[in-house]
Amino acid sequence: QVQLVESGGGLVQAGGSLRLSCAASGLTLSIYAMGWFRQAPGKEREFVSAIGRSGASTYYADGVKGRFTISRDNAKNTVYLQMNSLKPEDTAVYYCAADRLPRRIVVRTDEGAYGYWGQGTQVTVSS
């Protein structure tokens, strides 16, 4: 049974930082591309960042480029999202997701490509 468990969310002031973690079990993380998505109140879930299987390829939504960094530690079956210079508009529930297909060559940024999801962790940025 695949499980993705996010942690590290919380309340932070604008300009602050948080580091989200996503611990995976029930799958071999190293053969899956991974992504982070977020959903703000009243809005649809949106892509934040994705990382290829080895960690060499990373992708970011325009609104977080230069502020967020995705990384992974395959030995620990964990993916991270370092979030710096946080803004109130970053407030959302953040979800970790694993590609539905192992060993996919192209890293996808669309939600439909991801078949395994965590329960989400709340990030609140106060102004």
PDB file of C-alpha atoms in Angstrom:
ATOM      1  CA  GLN A   1       0.000   0.000   0.000  1.00  0.00           C
ATOM      2  CA  VAL A   2       1.464   3.307  -1.107  1.00  0.00           C
ATOM      3  CA  GLN A   3       1.563   6.079   1.448  1.00  0.00           C
ATOM      4  CA  LEU A   4       2.839   9.616   1.089  1.00  0.00           C
ATOM      5  CA  VAL A   5       2.981  11.600   4.303  1.00  0.00           C
ATOM      6  CA  GLU A   6       3.694  15.317   4.247  1.00  0.00           C
ATOM      7  CA  SER A   7       5.037  17.250   7.208  1.00  0.00           C
ATOM      8  CA  GLY A   8       6.602  20.609   7.973  1.00  0.00           C
ATOM      9  CA  GLY A   9       3.671  22.899   7.352  1.00  0.00           C
ATOM     10  CA  GLY A  10       2.667  25.609   9.776  1.00  0.00           C
ATOM     11  CA  LEU A  11       2.154  29.305  10.360  1.00  0.00           C
ATOM     12  CA  VAL A  12       4.910  31.685   9.320  1.00  0.00           C
ATOM     13  CA  GLN A  13       5.210  35.418   8.771  1.00  0.00           C
ATOM     14  CA  ALA A  14       5.695  36.846   5.320  1.00  0.00           C
ATOM     15  CA  GLY A  15       9.336  36.638   4.328  1.00  0.00           C
ATOM     16  CA  GLY A  16       9.876  33.534   6.418  1.00  0.00           C
ATOM     17  CA  SER A  17      10.780  29.996   5.428  1.00  0.00           C
ATOM     18  CA  LEU A  18       9.422  26.498   5.793  1.00  0.00           C
ATOM     19  CA  ARG A  19      10.681  23.118   4.677  1.00  0.00           C
ATOM     20  CA  LEU A  20       8.119  20.536   3.712  1.00  0.00           C
ATOM     21  CA  SER A  21       8.939  16.841   3.720  1.00  0.00           C
ATOM     22  CA  CYS A  22       7.163  13.977   2.007  1.00  0.00           C
ATOM     23  CA  ALA A  23       7.958  10.506   3.296  1.00  0.00           C
ATOM     24  CA  ALA A  24       7.019   7.683   0.954  1.00  0.00           C
ATOM     25  CA  SER A  25       6.334   4.064   1.784  1.00  0.00           C
ATOM     26  CA  GLY A  26       5.037   1.176  -0.266  1.00  0.00           C
ATOM     27  CA  LEU A  27       6.919   2.240  -3.369  1.00  0.00           C
ATOM     28  CA  THR A  28      10.513   2.598  -4.484  1.00  0.00           C
ATOM     29  CA  LEU A  29      10.782   6.355  -4.668  1.00  0.00           C
ATOM     30  CA  SER A  30      13.814   6.343  -6.952  1.00  0.00           C
ATOM     31  CA  ILE A  31      11.806   5.151  -9.964  1.00  0.00           C
ATOM     32  CA  TYR A  32       9.092   7.805  -9.698  1.00  0.00           C
ATOM     33  CA  ALA A  33       9.042  11.457 -10.596  1.00  0.00           C
ATOM     34  CA  MET A  34       7.576  13.443  -7.734  1.00  0.00           C
ATOM     35  CA  GLY A  35       5.625  16.645  -7.507  1.00  0.00           C
ATOM     36  CA  TRP A  36       4.258  19.203  -5.118  1.00  0.00           C
ATOM     37  CA  PHE A  37       0.880  20.821  -5.655  1.00  0.00           C
ATOM     38  CA  ARG A  38      -1.133  23.241  -3.561  1.00  0.00           C
ATOM     39  CA  GLN A  39      -4.727  24.260  -3.105  1.00  0.00           C
ATOM     40  CA  ALA A  40      -5.733  27.595  -1.661  1.00  0.00           C
ATOM     41  CA  PRO A  41      -9.225  28.182  -0.211  1.00  0.00           C
ATOM     42  CA  GLY A  42     -11.770  28.556  -2.976  1.00  0.00           C
ATOM     43  CA  LYS A  43      -9.264  27.727  -5.696  1.00  0.00           C
ATOM     44  CA  GLU A  44      -8.364  24.693  -7.728  1.00  0.00           C
ATOM     45  CA  ARG A  45      -5.310  22.655  -6.938  1.00  0.00           C
ATOM     46  CA  GLU A  46      -2.271  23.923  -8.833  1.00  0.00           C
ATOM     47  CA  PHE A  47       1.210  22.736  -9.720  1.00  0.00           C
ATOM     48  CA  VAL A  48       4.076  24.022  -7.603  1.00  0.00           C
ATOM     49  CA  SER A  49       7.147  21.961  -8.415  1.00  0.00           C
ATOM     50  CA  ALA A  50       8.315  18.612  -9.764  1.00  0.00           C
ATOM     51  CA  ILE A  51      11.519  16.627  -9.752  1.00  0.00           C
ATOM     52  CA  GLY A  52      12.814  13.814 -11.898  1.00  0.00           C
ATOM     53  CA  ARG A  53      13.817  10.407 -10.631  1.00  0.00           C
ATOM     54  CA  SER A  54      17.479  11.231 -10.052  1.00  0.00           C
ATOM     55  CA  GLY A  55      16.871  14.780  -8.895  1.00  0.00           C
ATOM     56  CA  ALA A  56      18.758  16.265 -11.821  1.00  0.00           C
ATOM     57  CA  SER A  57      15.640  17.750 -13.435  1.00  0.00           C
ATOM     58  CA  THR A  58      13.476  20.196 -11.532  1.00  0.00           C
ATOM     59  CA  TYR A  59      10.496  22.289 -12.561  1.00  0.00           C
ATOM     60  CA  TYR A  60       8.727  25.180 -10.899  1.00  0.00           C
ATOM     61  CA  ALA A  61       5.597  27.212 -11.335  1.00  0.00           C
ATOM     62  CA  ASP A  62       6.381  30.775 -12.311  1.00  0.00           C
ATOM     63  CA  GLY A  63       5.105  32.166  -9.038  1.00  0.00           C
ATOM     64  CA  VAL A  64       7.576  30.205  -6.920  1.00  0.00           C
ATOM     65  CA  LYS A  65      10.705  30.248  -9.101  1.00  0.00           C
ATOM     66  CA  GLY A  66      13.670  31.582  -7.224  1.00  0.00           C
ATOM     67  CA  ARG A  67      11.952  31.120  -3.862  1.00  0.00           C
ATOM     68  CA  PHE A  68      11.180  27.403  -3.653  1.00  0.00           C
ATOM     69  CA  THR A  69      13.588  24.502  -4.099  1.00  0.00           C
ATOM     70  CA  ILE A  70      12.568  20.897  -4.583  1.00  0.00           C
ATOM     71  CA  SER A  71      14.943  18.074  -3.743  1.00  0.00           C
ATOM     72  CA  ARG A  72      14.878  14.382  -2.975  1.00  0.00           C
ATOM     73  CA  ASP A  73      16.798  11.799  -1.010  1.00  0.00           C
ATOM     74  CA  ASN A  74      16.040   8.455  -2.612  1.00  0.00           C
ATOM     75  CA  ALA A  75      17.938   6.594   0.068  1.00  0.00           C
ATOM     76  CA  LYS A  76      15.506   8.014   2.620  1.00  0.00           C
ATOM     77  CA  ASN A  77      12.475   7.728   0.310  1.00  0.00           C
ATOM     78  CA  THR A  78      11.793  11.396   0.978  1.00  0.00           C
ATOM     79  CA  VAL A  79      11.112  14.480  -1.113  1.00  0.00           C
ATOM     80  CA  TYR A  80      11.510  18.016   0.175  1.00  0.00           C
ATOM     81  CA  LEU A  81      10.242  21.457  -0.690  1.00  0.00           C
ATOM     82  CA  GLN A  82      12.260  24.322   0.746  1.00  0.00           C
ATOM     83  CA  MET A  83      10.156  27.465   0.704  1.00  0.00           C
ATOM     84  CA  ASN A  84      11.833  30.819   1.255  1.00  0.00           C
ATOM     85  CA  SER A  85      10.603  34.403   1.074  1.00  0.00           C
ATOM     86  CA  LEU A  86       7.082  33.213   1.687  1.00  0.00           C
ATOM     87  CA  LYS A  87       4.187  35.447   0.728  1.00  0.00           C
ATOM     88  CA  PRO A  88       0.592  35.494   1.964  1.00  0.00           C
ATOM     89  CA  GLU A  89      -0.474  34.203  -1.449  1.00  0.00           C
ATOM     90  CA  ASP A  90       1.501  31.018  -0.766  1.00  0.00           C
ATOM     91  CA  THR A  91      -1.084  30.102   1.860  1.00  0.00           C
ATOM     92  CA  ALA A  92      -2.570  26.757   0.875  1.00  0.00           C
ATOM     93  CA  VAL A  93      -2.691  23.074   1.608  1.00  0.00           C
ATOM     94  CA  TYR A  94       0.404  21.541   0.037  1.00  0.00           C
ATOM     95  CA  TYR A  95       0.235  18.049  -1.404  1.00  0.00           C
ATOM     96  CA  CYS A  96       2.999  15.656  -2.317  1.00  0.00           C
ATOM     97  CA  ALA A  97       2.362  13.361  -5.275  1.00  0.00           C
ATOM     98  CA  ALA A  98       4.072  10.497  -7.088  1.00  0.00           C
ATOM     99  CA  ASP A  99       3.797   9.907 -10.831  1.00  0.00           C
ATOM    100  CA  ARG A 100       1.286   7.202 -11.653  1.00  0.00           C
ATOM    101  CA  LEU A 101       3.853   5.595 -13.996  1.00  0.00           C
ATOM    102  CA  PRO A 102       7.251   4.417 -12.780  1.00  0.00           C
ATOM    103  CA  ARG A 103      10.301   5.234 -14.876  1.00  0.00           C
ATOM    104  CA  ARG A 104       8.450   7.842 -16.980  1.00  0.00           C
ATOM    105  CA  ILE A 105      11.105   9.693 -18.966  1.00  0.00           C
ATOM    106  CA  VAL A 106       9.369  13.064 -19.111  1.00  0.00           C
ATOM    107  CA  VAL A 107       8.613  14.826 -15.847  1.00  0.00           C
ATOM    108  CA  ARG A 108       5.018  15.972 -15.942  1.00  0.00           C
ATOM    109  CA  THR A 109       3.573  19.055 -14.322  1.00  0.00           C
ATOM    110  CA  ASP A 110      -0.101  18.226 -14.866  1.00  0.00           C
ATOM    111  CA  GLU A 111      -2.096  16.859 -11.984  1.00  0.00           C
ATOM    112  CA  GLY A 112      -3.490  13.984 -14.020  1.00  0.00           C
ATOM    113  CA  ALA A 113      -0.040  12.412 -14.384  1.00  0.00           C
ATOM    114  CA  TYR A 114       0.167  11.801 -10.661  1.00  0.00           C
ATOM    115  CA  GLY A 115      -1.497   8.756  -9.206  1.00  0.00           C
ATOM    116  CA  TYR A 116      -0.465   8.760  -5.574  1.00  0.00           C
ATOM    117  CA  TRP A 117      -1.203  11.632  -3.226  1.00  0.00           C
ATOM    118  CA  GLY A 118      -0.518  12.555   0.357  1.00  0.00           C
ATOM    119  CA  GLN A 119      -3.095  13.964   2.719  1.00  0.00           C
ATOM    120  CA  GLY A 120      -1.680  17.470   2.540  1.00  0.00           C
ATOM    121  CA  THR A 121      -0.081  19.858   5.000  1.00  0.00           C
ATOM    122  CA  GLN A 122      -1.342  23.359   5.731  1.00  0.00           C
ATOM    123  CA  VAL A 123       0.923  26.317   5.110  1.00  0.00           C
ATOM    124  CA  THR A 124      -0.297  29.685   6.339  1.00  0.00           C
ATOM    125  CA  VAL A 125       1.657  32.866   5.685  1.00  0.00           C
ATOM    126  CA  SER A 126       0.615  35.917   7.641  1.00  0.00           C
ATOM    127  CA  SER A 127       1.189  39.449   6.398  1.00  0.00           C
TER     128      SER A 127
END
